[in-house]
Amino acid sequence: MSRQPGLISDDTAALVAGARWITVFSGAGMSAESGVATFRDAQTGLWARYDPEALSTPQAWESDPALVWGWYQWRAHLVRVAEPNAGHRALADLSTAGMRSDDGQEAGGGEARAVMVVTQNVDDLHERAGTPVVSHLHGSLFAPRCSACEHPYPRTEPSIPGPETFRIAVPRCQVCDALVRPGIVWFGEALPADAWNRAESAFRASDLILVVGTSGLVYPAASLPERAARADIPIIEINPESSLLTPIATHRIRAGAARALPALVEAITR
Ligand code: OAD
């Protein structure tokens, strides 16, 4: 990997190199270079092409479960055929990058910095790149559950709907026979308490926050970095555009995640 002059300031590199507890707060831009669409980018964003009211609310589910189920199965299929990008992979290296043991060797687990991923993404690309996710704030495409008794639905090979109709038959719960629903947090629903609590703990424990690829528009998720800023925890934003969280960022890297994160890891490894 060649060094990219100017992309990572010395200040930014020093901040990351000195941090021991980093929370990565990721959004859809993290996976954009894996070919997974964001929500709000003009033209390519999902909400530019599909109506969230008709697909991503409890009311949509009530009125047309086959459409909602099929749309999420289609999205799960698109993620299954996508691969983690260089940004996901760089995050997996961040815990040991530039850490040296007493004998000058690259450090092993004992001296690693903690990298805690709190994501709004419902894909599994962080995990597939080797970074466990502390909290999926908005659920997962791969954790369907019963809409009545909440029993997890075992993963099976999905039926893949065509984008013309999306509608496919919704499976039924093996315990109570109610419809199985996507394991996604829809607009108007509360975030899962355990995911929220784990996210809050990670932010509280951190000496640095990396905000990667989010518009910062959706609450309560966006309140987590806002609260960190009020507690004077430094925040590095990685995003090719400005976002609603740009004003609270203490440092900014104006590039896509797949370019910025490997450059950051390289900058602290030299
Ligand atoms: P958005 O689509 O709102 O924002 C995506 C952000 O990623 C924008 O700020 C882009 O500028 C940025 N971006 C685009 N390409 C990028 C790249 N290659 N590298 C880094 N950044 C890039 O997506 P989210 O902020 O994730 O909720 O949206 C938040 C929530 O709204 C989602 O979790 C979803 C959605 O409705 C639920 O599903 C509940």
PDB file of C-alpha atoms and ligand atoms in Angstrom:
ATOM      1  CA  MET A   1       0.000   0.000   0.000  1.00  0.00           C
ATOM      2  CA  SER A   2       1.521   3.304  -1.002  1.00  0.00           C
ATOM      3  CA  ARG A   3       1.385   6.263   1.345  1.00  0.00           C
ATOM      4  CA  GLN A   4      -1.181   8.883   0.353  1.00  0.00           C
ATOM      5  CA  PRO A   5       0.297  12.267   1.159  1.00  0.00           C
ATOM      6  CA  GLY A   6      -2.036  14.711   2.823  1.00  0.00           C
ATOM      7  CA  LEU A   7      -4.914  12.344   3.483  1.00  0.00           C
ATOM      8  CA  ILE A   8      -4.047  11.607   7.113  1.00  0.00           C
ATOM      9  CA  SER A   9      -2.700  14.543   9.119  1.00  0.00           C
ATOM     10  CA  ASP A  10       0.058  13.947  11.675  1.00  0.00           C
ATOM     11  CA  ASP A  11      -2.399  15.033  14.355  1.00  0.00           C
ATOM     12  CA  THR A  12      -4.958  12.457  13.318  1.00  0.00           C
ATOM     13  CA  ALA A  13      -2.364   9.685  13.138  1.00  0.00           C
ATOM     14  CA  ALA A  14      -1.000  10.577  16.591  1.00  0.00           C
ATOM     15  CA  LEU A  15      -4.483  10.553  18.075  1.00  0.00           C
ATOM     16  CA  VAL A  16      -5.208   7.062  16.760  1.00  0.00           C
ATOM     17  CA  ALA A  17      -1.750   5.758  17.632  1.00  0.00           C
ATOM     18  CA  GLY A  18      -2.202   6.878  21.249  1.00  0.00           C
ATOM     19  CA  ALA A  19      -5.772   5.633  21.697  1.00  0.00           C
ATOM     20  CA  ARG A  20      -6.385   2.430  23.645  1.00  0.00           C
ATOM     21  CA  TRP A  21     -10.199   2.226  23.502  1.00  0.00           C
ATOM     22  CA  ILE A  22     -11.687   3.149  20.135  1.00  0.00           C
ATOM     23  CA  THR A  23     -15.364   2.987  19.247  1.00  0.00           C
ATOM     24  CA  VAL A  24     -16.080   2.823  15.522  1.00  0.00           C
ATOM     25  CA  PHE A  25     -19.557   4.178  14.781  1.00  0.00           C
ATOM     26  CA  SER A  26     -20.380   3.042  11.261  1.00  0.00           C
ATOM     27  CA  GLY A  27     -23.184   3.719   8.820  1.00  0.00           C
ATOM     28  CA  ALA A  28     -24.102   2.727   5.302  1.00  0.00           C
ATOM     29  CA  GLY A  29     -21.115   4.561   3.739  1.00  0.00           C
ATOM     30  CA  MET A  30     -18.869   1.939   5.384  1.00  0.00           C
ATOM     31  CA  SER A  31     -20.253  -0.692   3.005  1.00  0.00           C
ATOM     32  CA  ALA A  32     -20.767   1.531  -0.059  1.00  0.00           C
ATOM     33  CA  GLU A  33     -17.513   0.416  -1.691  1.00  0.00           C
ATOM     34  CA  SER A  34     -18.602  -3.202  -1.233  1.00  0.00           C
ATOM     35  CA  GLY A  35     -21.468  -2.364  -3.591  1.00  0.00           C
ATOM     36  CA  VAL A  36     -24.126  -2.184  -0.851  1.00  0.00           C
ATOM     37  CA  ALA A  37     -26.326   0.870  -1.426  1.00  0.00           C
ATOM     38  CA  THR A  38     -26.539   3.616   1.190  1.00  0.00           C
ATOM     39  CA  PHE A  39     -29.936   5.039   2.141  1.00  0.00           C
ATOM     40  CA  ARG A  40     -29.750   8.737   1.389  1.00  0.00           C
ATOM     41  CA  ASP A  41     -27.183   9.278  -1.352  1.00  0.00           C
ATOM     42  CA  ALA A  42     -28.879  10.968  -4.297  1.00  0.00           C
ATOM     43  CA  GLN A  43     -29.957   8.492  -7.017  1.00  0.00           C
ATOM     44  CA  THR A  44     -28.118   5.433  -5.646  1.00  0.00           C
ATOM     45  CA  GLY A  45     -29.523   5.530  -2.085  1.00  0.00           C
ATOM     46  CA  LEU A  46     -32.258   3.039  -1.215  1.00  0.00           C
ATOM     47  CA  TRP A  47     -34.602   5.794  -0.043  1.00  0.00           C
ATOM     48  CA  ALA A  48     -34.194   7.540  -3.420  1.00  0.00           C
ATOM     49  CA  ARG A  49     -35.562   4.396  -5.111  1.00  0.00           C
ATOM     50  CA  TYR A  50     -37.911   2.838  -2.556  1.00  0.00           C
ATOM     51  CA  ASP A  51     -40.474   4.257  -0.177  1.00  0.00           C
ATOM     52  CA  PRO A  52     -39.446   3.682   3.456  1.00  0.00           C
ATOM     53  CA  GLU A  53     -43.077   4.103   4.573  1.00  0.00           C
ATOM     54  CA  ALA A  54     -44.089   1.150   2.384  1.00  0.00           C
ATOM     55  CA  LEU A  55     -41.189  -1.108   3.378  1.00  0.00           C
ATOM     56  CA  SER A  56     -39.622  -0.177   6.664  1.00  0.00           C
ATOM     57  CA  THR A  57     -42.353   0.565   9.201  1.00  0.00           C
ATOM     58  CA  PRO A  58     -44.608  -1.586  11.414  1.00  0.00           C
ATOM     59  CA  GLN A  59     -47.560  -0.291   9.331  1.00  0.00           C
ATOM     60  CA  ALA A  60     -45.953  -1.561   6.121  1.00  0.00           C
ATOM     61  CA  TRP A  61     -45.514  -4.977   7.732  1.00  0.00           C
ATOM     62  CA  GLU A  62     -49.155  -5.024   8.881  1.00  0.00           C
ATOM     63  CA  SER A  63     -50.486  -4.151   5.466  1.00  0.00           C
ATOM     64  CA  ASP A  64     -48.198  -6.225   3.202  1.00  0.00           C
ATOM     65  CA  PRO A  65     -45.913  -8.688   5.019  1.00  0.00           C
ATOM     66  CA  ALA A  66     -44.995 -10.579   1.817  1.00  0.00           C
ATOM     67  CA  LEU A  67     -43.678  -7.356   0.242  1.00  0.00           C
ATOM     68  CA  VAL A  68     -41.701  -6.377   3.328  1.00  0.00           C
ATOM     69  CA  TRP A  69     -40.287  -9.894   3.823  1.00  0.00           C
ATOM     70  CA  GLY A  70     -39.317 -10.136   0.137  1.00  0.00           C
ATOM     71  CA  TRP A  71     -37.629  -6.733   0.123  1.00  0.00           C
ATOM     72  CA  TYR A  72     -35.432  -7.671   3.076  1.00  0.00           C
ATOM     73  CA  GLN A  73     -34.687 -11.098   1.556  1.00  0.00           C
ATOM     74  CA  TRP A  74     -33.551  -9.299  -1.595  1.00  0.00           C
ATOM     75  CA  ARG A  75     -31.311  -7.017   0.460  1.00  0.00           C
ATOM     76  CA  ALA A  76     -29.917 -10.028   2.362  1.00  0.00           C
ATOM     77  CA  HIS A  77     -29.107 -11.644  -0.982  1.00  0.00           C
ATOM     78  CA  LEU A  78     -27.248  -8.512  -2.183  1.00  0.00           C
ATOM     79  CA  VAL A  79     -25.167  -8.522   1.003  1.00  0.00           C
ATOM     80  CA  ARG A  80     -24.468 -12.258   0.727  1.00  0.00           C
ATOM     81  CA  VAL A  81     -22.906 -11.796  -2.691  1.00  0.00           C
ATOM     82  CA  ALA A  82     -20.935  -8.697  -1.590  1.00  0.00           C
ATOM     83  CA  GLU A  83     -17.484  -8.831   0.017  1.00  0.00           C
ATOM     84  CA  PRO A  84     -15.978  -6.750   2.836  1.00  0.00           C
ATOM     85  CA  ASN A  85     -13.957  -3.858   1.397  1.00  0.00           C
ATOM     86  CA  ALA A  86     -10.467  -2.603   2.270  1.00  0.00           C
ATOM     87  CA  GLY A  87     -11.991  -0.353   4.954  1.00  0.00           C
ATOM     88  CA  HIS A  88     -13.596  -3.281   6.786  1.00  0.00           C
ATOM     89  CA  ARG A  89     -10.321  -5.183   6.546  1.00  0.00           C
ATOM     90  CA  ALA A  90      -8.266  -2.236   7.826  1.00  0.00           C
ATOM     91  CA  LEU A  91     -10.471  -2.010  10.921  1.00  0.00           C
ATOM     92  CA  ALA A  92      -9.631  -5.635  11.656  1.00  0.00           C
ATOM     93  CA  ASP A  93      -5.942  -4.610  11.692  1.00  0.00           C
ATOM     94  CA  LEU A  94      -6.448  -1.499  13.798  1.00  0.00           C
ATOM     95  CA  SER A  95      -6.296  -3.252  17.158  1.00  0.00           C
ATOM     96  CA  THR A  96      -2.630  -4.196  16.699  1.00  0.00           C
ATOM     97  CA  ALA A  97      -1.425  -1.631  14.134  1.00  0.00           C
ATOM     98  CA  GLY A  98       1.697   0.146  15.340  1.00  0.00           C
ATOM     99  CA  MET A  99       1.622  -1.545  18.751  1.00  0.00           C
ATOM    100  CA  ARG A 100       5.043  -2.854  19.707  1.00  0.00           C
ATOM    101  CA  SER A 101       5.953  -5.234  22.484  1.00  0.00           C
ATOM    102  CA  ASP A 102       9.079  -4.765  24.671  1.00  0.00           C
ATOM    103  CA  ASP A 103      11.243  -6.668  22.188  1.00  0.00           C
ATOM    104  CA  GLY A 104      10.152  -4.333  19.371  1.00  0.00           C
ATOM    105  CA  GLN A 105       7.958  -6.895  17.630  1.00  0.00           C
ATOM    106  CA  GLU A 106       4.444  -6.107  16.414  1.00  0.00           C
ATOM    107  CA  ALA A 107       2.253  -6.687  19.463  1.00  0.00           C
ATOM    108  CA  GLY A 108       0.016  -9.673  19.975  1.00  0.00           C
ATOM    109  CA  GLY A 109      -3.369  -9.684  21.699  1.00  0.00           C
ATOM    110  CA  GLY A 110      -2.025  -8.736  25.134  1.00  0.00           C
ATOM    111  CA  GLU A 111      -1.072  -5.217  24.109  1.00  0.00           C
ATOM    112  CA  ALA A 112      -3.746  -4.620  21.530  1.00  0.00           C
ATOM    113  CA  ARG A 113      -5.966  -1.546  21.599  1.00  0.00           C
ATOM    114  CA  ALA A 114      -9.666  -2.280  21.915  1.00  0.00           C
ATOM    115  CA  VAL A 115     -11.652  -1.571  18.742  1.00  0.00           C
ATOM    116  CA  MET A 116     -15.378  -1.701  19.453  1.00  0.00           C
ATOM    117  CA  VAL A 117     -17.688  -1.527  16.450  1.00  0.00           C
ATOM    118  CA  VAL A 118     -21.124  -0.020  17.009  1.00  0.00           C
ATOM    119  CA  THR A 119     -22.892  -0.137  13.680  1.00  0.00           C
ATOM    120  CA  GLN A 120     -26.160   1.082  12.235  1.00  0.00           C
ATOM    121  CA  ASN A 121     -25.614  -1.360   9.382  1.00  0.00           C
ATOM    122  CA  VAL A 122     -27.692  -4.494   9.080  1.00  0.00           C
ATOM    123  CA  ASP A 123     -25.096  -6.309   6.954  1.00  0.00           C
ATOM    124  CA  ASP A 124     -22.403  -8.664   8.281  1.00  0.00           C
ATOM    125  CA  LEU A 125     -19.396  -7.210   6.468  1.00  0.00           C
ATOM    126  CA  HIS A 126     -17.533  -6.097   9.624  1.00  0.00           C
ATOM    127  CA  GLU A 127     -17.805  -9.631  11.008  1.00  0.00           C
ATOM    128  CA  ARG A 128     -16.761 -11.242   7.724  1.00  0.00           C
ATOM    129  CA  ALA A 129     -13.656  -9.007   7.667  1.00  0.00           C
ATOM    130  CA  GLY A 130     -12.714 -10.289  11.126  1.00  0.00           C
ATOM    131  CA  THR A 131     -14.036  -7.568  13.453  1.00  0.00           C
ATOM    132  CA  PRO A 132     -16.646  -8.675  15.955  1.00  0.00           C
ATOM    133  CA  VAL A 133     -19.510  -6.177  16.259  1.00  0.00           C
ATOM    134  CA  VAL A 134     -20.299  -4.964  19.778  1.00  0.00           C
ATOM    135  CA  SER A 135     -23.715  -3.650  18.776  1.00  0.00           C
ATOM    136  CA  HIS A 136     -25.949  -3.819  15.716  1.00  0.00           C
ATOM    137  CA  LEU A 137     -28.111  -0.851  16.711  1.00  0.00           C
ATOM    138  CA  HIS A 138     -30.608  -1.336  13.880  1.00  0.00           C
ATOM    139  CA  GLY A 139     -30.700  -5.132  13.866  1.00  0.00           C
ATOM    140  CA  SER A 140     -29.487  -7.575  11.245  1.00  0.00           C
ATOM    141  CA  LEU A 141     -30.620  -8.937   7.895  1.00  0.00           C
ATOM    142  CA  PHE A 142     -29.567 -12.344   9.176  1.00  0.00           C
ATOM    143  CA  ALA A 143     -31.507 -12.568  12.437  1.00  0.00           C
ATOM    144  CA  PRO A 144     -35.202 -13.021  11.573  1.00  0.00           C
ATOM    145  CA  ARG A 145     -37.488 -13.809  14.480  1.00  0.00           C
ATOM    146  CA  CYS A 146     -41.121 -14.591  15.215  1.00  0.00           C
ATOM    147  CA  SER A 147     -43.338 -11.506  15.042  1.00  0.00           C
ATOM    148  CA  ALA A 148     -45.345 -12.789  18.040  1.00  0.00           C
ATOM    149  CA  CYS A 149     -43.168 -14.846  20.423  1.00  0.00           C
ATOM    150  CA  GLU A 150     -39.768 -13.478  19.236  1.00  0.00           C
ATOM    151  CA  HIS A 151     -38.337 -16.982  18.841  1.00  0.00           C
ATOM    152  CA  PRO A 152     -35.332 -16.766  16.462  1.00  0.00           C
ATOM    153  CA  TYR A 153     -36.007 -18.250  13.055  1.00  0.00           C
ATOM    154  CA  PRO A 154     -33.238 -20.672  12.030  1.00  0.00           C
ATOM    155  CA  ARG A 155     -31.204 -19.492   9.074  1.00  0.00           C
ATOM    156  CA  THR A 156     -32.160 -21.265   5.931  1.00  0.00           C
ATOM    157  CA  GLU A 157     -31.177 -20.658   2.341  1.00  0.00           C
ATOM    158  CA  PRO A 158     -33.412 -17.757   1.423  1.00  0.00           C
ATOM    159  CA  SER A 159     -35.774 -17.545  -1.499  1.00  0.00           C
ATOM    160  CA  ILE A 160     -34.625 -14.632  -3.625  1.00  0.00           C
ATOM    161  CA  PRO A 161     -37.449 -12.469  -4.896  1.00  0.00           C
ATOM    162  CA  GLY A 162     -37.286 -10.630  -8.190  1.00  0.00           C
ATOM    163  CA  PRO A 163     -37.040  -6.859  -7.886  1.00  0.00           C
ATOM    164  CA  GLU A 164     -40.199  -6.538 -10.024  1.00  0.00           C
ATOM    165  CA  THR A 165     -42.571  -7.530  -7.223  1.00  0.00           C
ATOM    166  CA  PHE A 166     -40.387  -8.488  -4.238  1.00  0.00           C
ATOM    167  CA  ARG A 167     -43.330 -10.363  -2.712  1.00  0.00           C
ATOM    168  CA  ILE A 168     -42.580 -13.861  -1.444  1.00  0.00           C
ATOM    169  CA  ALA A 169     -44.282 -16.173   1.027  1.00  0.00           C
ATOM    170  CA  VAL A 170     -43.434 -15.345   4.636  1.00  0.00           C
ATOM    171  CA  PRO A 171     -42.323 -18.336   6.724  1.00  0.00           C
ATOM    172  CA  ARG A 172     -44.088 -19.220   9.972  1.00  0.00           C
ATOM    173  CA  CYS A 173     -42.647 -19.616  13.442  1.00  0.00           C
ATOM    174  CA  GLN A 174     -41.873 -23.214  14.365  1.00  0.00           C
ATOM    175  CA  VAL A 175     -43.026 -22.573  17.930  1.00  0.00           C
ATOM    176  CA  CYS A 176     -46.267 -20.587  17.633  1.00  0.00           C
ATOM    177  CA  ASP A 177     -47.042 -20.473  13.898  1.00  0.00           C
ATOM    178  CA  ALA A 178     -47.137 -16.659  13.707  1.00  0.00           C
ATOM    179  CA  LEU A 179     -45.374 -14.921  10.807  1.00  0.00           C
ATOM    180  CA  VAL A 180     -41.580 -14.595  10.944  1.00  0.00           C
ATOM    181  CA  ARG A 181     -40.398 -10.999  10.583  1.00  0.00           C
ATOM    182  CA  PRO A 182     -37.070  -9.470   9.542  1.00  0.00           C
ATOM    183  CA  GLY A 183     -34.726  -8.790  12.469  1.00  0.00           C
ATOM    184  CA  ILE A 184     -34.537  -5.111  11.552  1.00  0.00           C
ATOM    185  CA  VAL A 185     -35.466  -2.071  13.619  1.00  0.00           C
ATOM    186  CA  TRP A 186     -38.132  -0.257  11.608  1.00  0.00           C
ATOM    187  CA  PHE A 187     -38.923   3.460  11.730  1.00  0.00           C
ATOM    188  CA  GLY A 188     -41.028   4.105  14.809  1.00  0.00           C
ATOM    189  CA  GLU A 189     -39.687   1.092  16.734  1.00  0.00           C
ATOM    190  CA  ALA A 190     -37.468   1.222  19.807  1.00  0.00           C
ATOM    191  CA  LEU A 191     -33.884   0.013  19.495  1.00  0.00           C
ATOM    192  CA  PRO A 192     -33.207  -3.334  21.195  1.00  0.00           C
ATOM    193  CA  ALA A 193     -32.253  -2.555  24.816  1.00  0.00           C
ATOM    194  CA  ASP A 194     -29.253  -4.891  24.893  1.00  0.00           C
ATOM    195  CA  ALA A 195     -27.774  -3.437  21.685  1.00  0.00           C
ATOM    196  CA  TRP A 196     -28.331   0.086  23.013  1.00  0.00           C
ATOM    197  CA  ASN A 197     -26.743  -0.693  26.389  1.00  0.00           C
ATOM    198  CA  ARG A 198     -23.676  -2.292  24.796  1.00  0.00           C
ATOM    199  CA  ALA A 199     -23.289   0.718  22.488  1.00  0.00           C
ATOM    200  CA  GLU A 200     -23.549   3.180  25.364  1.00  0.00           C
ATOM    201  CA  SER A 201     -20.933   1.252  27.361  1.00  0.00           C
ATOM    202  CA  ALA A 202     -18.535   1.196  24.406  1.00  0.00           C
ATOM    203  CA  PHE A 203     -18.873   4.953  23.850  1.00  0.00           C
ATOM    204  CA  ARG A 204     -18.442   5.664  27.555  1.00  0.00           C
ATOM    205  CA  ALA A 205     -15.274   3.545  27.742  1.00  0.00           C
ATOM    206  CA  SER A 206     -13.655   5.146  24.685  1.00  0.00           C
ATOM    207  CA  ASP A 207     -10.818   7.614  24.418  1.00  0.00           C
ATOM    208  CA  LEU A 208     -11.495   8.082  20.673  1.00  0.00           C
ATOM    209  CA  ILE A 209     -14.518   7.760  18.371  1.00  0.00           C
ATOM    210  CA  LEU A 210     -14.245   7.025  14.629  1.00  0.00           C
ATOM    211  CA  VAL A 211     -17.444   8.016  12.834  1.00  0.00           C
ATOM    212  CA  VAL A 212     -17.456   6.280   9.448  1.00  0.00           C
ATOM    213  CA  GLY A 213     -19.952   6.752   6.615  1.00  0.00           C
ATOM    214  CA  THR A 214     -23.086   7.980   8.322  1.00  0.00           C
ATOM    215  CA  SER A 215     -25.332  10.961   7.637  1.00  0.00           C
ATOM    216  CA  GLY A 216     -26.012  11.299  11.388  1.00  0.00           C
ATOM    217  CA  LEU A 217     -29.675  11.821  10.643  1.00  0.00           C
ATOM    218  CA  VAL A 218     -31.211   8.933  12.529  1.00  0.00           C
ATOM    219  CA  TYR A 219     -31.849   9.074  16.270  1.00  0.00           C
ATOM    220  CA  PRO A 220     -31.255   7.850  18.874  1.00  0.00           C
ATOM    221  CA  ALA A 221     -28.144   6.381  17.175  1.00  0.00           C
ATOM    222  CA  ALA A 222     -26.730   9.822  16.313  1.00  0.00           C
ATOM    223  CA  SER A 223     -27.016  10.923  19.928  1.00  0.00           C
ATOM    224  CA  LEU A 224     -24.174   8.547  20.878  1.00  0.00           C
ATOM    225  CA  PRO A 225     -21.372  10.523  19.156  1.00  0.00           C
ATOM    226  CA  GLU A 226     -23.073  13.768  20.176  1.00  0.00           C
ATOM    227  CA  ARG A 227     -22.869  12.717  23.808  1.00  0.00           C
ATOM    228  CA  ALA A 228     -19.226  11.679  23.366  1.00  0.00           C
ATOM    229  CA  ALA A 229     -18.467  15.139  21.965  1.00  0.00           C
ATOM    230  CA  ARG A 230     -20.042  16.759  25.020  1.00  0.00           C
ATOM    231  CA  ALA A 231     -17.742  14.594  27.166  1.00  0.00           C
ATOM    232  CA  ASP A 232     -14.764  15.956  25.179  1.00  0.00           C
ATOM    233  CA  ILE A 233     -13.887  12.620  23.609  1.00  0.00           C
ATOM    234  CA  PRO A 234     -12.131  13.338  20.292  1.00  0.00           C
ATOM    235  CA  ILE A 235     -14.042  12.351  17.153  1.00  0.00           C
ATOM    236  CA  ILE A 236     -12.552  11.558  13.747  1.00  0.00           C
ATOM    237  CA  GLU A 237     -15.070  11.598  10.903  1.00  0.00           C
ATOM    238  CA  ILE A 238     -14.414   9.572   7.743  1.00  0.00           C
ATOM    239  CA  ASN A 239     -16.806  10.599   4.984  1.00  0.00           C
ATOM    240  CA  PRO A 240     -16.277  12.041   1.496  1.00  0.00           C
ATOM    241  CA  GLU A 241     -19.104  14.517   2.216  1.00  0.00           C
ATOM    242  CA  SER A 242     -20.147  16.670   5.135  1.00  0.00           C
ATOM    243  CA  SER A 243     -22.714  15.161   7.466  1.00  0.00           C
ATOM    244  CA  LEU A 244     -24.805  16.325  10.386  1.00  0.00           C
ATOM    245  CA  LEU A 245     -22.024  15.023  12.636  1.00  0.00           C
ATOM    246  CA  THR A 246     -19.281  17.042  10.883  1.00  0.00           C
ATOM    247  CA  PRO A 247     -19.646  19.991  13.299  1.00  0.00           C
ATOM    248  CA  ILE A 248     -18.781  17.804  16.299  1.00  0.00           C
ATOM    249  CA  ALA A 249     -15.802  16.112  14.617  1.00  0.00           C
ATOM    250  CA  THR A 250     -12.440  17.234  15.955  1.00  0.00           C
ATOM    251  CA  HIS A 251     -10.642  15.681  12.962  1.00  0.00           C
ATOM    252  CA  ARG A 252     -11.902  14.853   9.452  1.00  0.00           C
ATOM    253  CA  ILE A 253     -10.735  12.547   6.696  1.00  0.00           C
ATOM    254  CA  ARG A 254     -12.501  13.508   3.478  1.00  0.00           C
ATOM    255  CA  ALA A 255     -12.376  10.215   1.594  1.00  0.00           C
ATOM    256  CA  GLY A 256     -14.281   6.970   1.249  1.00  0.00           C
ATOM    257  CA  ALA A 257     -13.852   4.324   3.934  1.00  0.00           C
ATOM    258  CA  ALA A 258     -12.018   1.887   1.644  1.00  0.00           C
ATOM    259  CA  ARG A 259      -9.308   4.478   1.024  1.00  0.00           C
ATOM    260  CA  ALA A 260      -9.239   6.337   4.340  1.00  0.00           C
ATOM    261  CA  LEU A 261      -9.099   3.421   6.772  1.00  0.00           C
ATOM    262  CA  PRO A 262      -6.163   1.553   5.150  1.00  0.00           C
ATOM    263  CA  ALA A 263      -4.339   4.909   4.925  1.00  0.00           C
ATOM    264  CA  LEU A 264      -4.994   5.510   8.621  1.00  0.00           C
ATOM    265  CA  VAL A 265      -3.705   2.068   9.602  1.00  0.00           C
ATOM    266  CA  GLU A 266      -0.664   2.587   7.423  1.00  0.00           C
ATOM    267  CA  ALA A 267       0.007   6.003   8.946  1.00  0.00           C
ATOM    268  CA  ILE A 268       0.208   4.561  12.467  1.00  0.00           C
ATOM    269  CA  THR A 269       2.173   1.476  11.440  1.00  0.00           C
ATOM    270  CA  ARG A 270       5.250   3.224  10.022  1.00  0.00           C
TER     271      ARG A 270
HETATM  272  P1  OAD B   1     -27.157   7.330   4.982  1.00  0.00           P
HETATM  273  O1  OAD B   1     -27.493   6.830   3.622  1.00  0.00           O
HETATM  274  O2  OAD B   1     -28.114   8.253   5.631  1.00  0.00           O
HETATM  275  O3  OAD B   1     -25.755   8.080   4.931  1.00  0.00           O
HETATM  276  C1  OAD B   1     -24.649   7.490   4.282  1.00  0.00           C
HETATM  277  C2  OAD B   1     -23.434   8.360   4.526  1.00  0.00           C
HETATM  278  O4  OAD B   1     -22.314   7.682   3.984  1.00  0.00           O
HETATM  279  C3  OAD B   1     -23.480   9.746   3.873  1.00  0.00           C
HETATM  280  O5  OAD B   1     -23.057  10.723   4.813  1.00  0.00           O
HETATM  281  C4  OAD B   1     -22.477   9.620   2.718  1.00  0.00           C
HETATM  282  O6  OAD B   1     -21.814  10.858   2.435  1.00  0.00           O
HETATM  283  C5  OAD B   1     -21.502   8.618   3.279  1.00  0.00           C
HETATM  284  N1  OAD B   1     -20.746   7.870   2.277  1.00  0.00           N
HETATM  285  C6  OAD B   1     -21.075   7.542   1.007  1.00  0.00           C
HETATM  286  N2  OAD B   1     -20.111   6.802   0.440  1.00  0.00           N
HETATM  287  C7  OAD B   1     -19.145   6.648   1.373  1.00  0.00           C
HETATM  288  C8  OAD B   1     -17.894   5.965   1.403  1.00  0.00           C
HETATM  289  N3  OAD B   1     -17.439   5.273   0.361  1.00  0.00           N
HETATM  290  N4  OAD B   1     -17.153   6.010   2.546  1.00  0.00           N
HETATM  291  C9  OAD B   1     -17.598   6.688   3.637  1.00  0.00           C
HETATM  292  N5  OAD B   1     -18.775   7.352   3.658  1.00  0.00           N
HETATM  293  C10 OAD B   1     -19.537   7.325   2.552  1.00  0.00           C
HETATM  294  O7  OAD B   1     -26.868   6.047   5.877  1.00  0.00           O
HETATM  295  P2  OAD B   1     -26.841   5.915   7.473  1.00  0.00           P
HETATM  296  O8  OAD B   1     -26.260   7.125   8.087  1.00  0.00           O
HETATM  297  O9  OAD B   1     -26.234   4.606   7.787  1.00  0.00           O
HETATM  298  O10 OAD B   1     -31.927   2.728   9.468  1.00  0.00           O
HETATM  299  O11 OAD B   1     -28.380   5.860   7.798  1.00  0.00           O
HETATM  300  C11 OAD B   1     -28.794   5.689   9.129  1.00  0.00           C
HETATM  301  C12 OAD B   1     -30.006   4.786   9.178  1.00  0.00           C
HETATM  302  O12 OAD B   1     -31.020   5.283   8.298  1.00  0.00           O
HETATM  303  C13 OAD B   1     -29.764   3.366   8.673  1.00  0.00           C
HETATM  304  O13 OAD B   1     -29.236   2.519   9.672  1.00  0.00           O
HETATM  305  C14 OAD B   1     -31.141   2.938   8.287  1.00  0.00           C
HETATM  306  C15 OAD B   1     -31.594   4.172   7.552  1.00  0.00           C
HETATM  307  O14 OAD B   1     -32.961   4.347   7.430  1.00  0.00           O
HETATM  308  C16 OAD B   1     -32.628   1.589   9.641  1.00  0.00           C
HETATM  309  O15 OAD B   1     -32.605   0.680   8.850  1.00  0.00           O
HETATM  310  C17 OAD B   1     -33.418   1.568  10.911  1.00  0.00           C
END
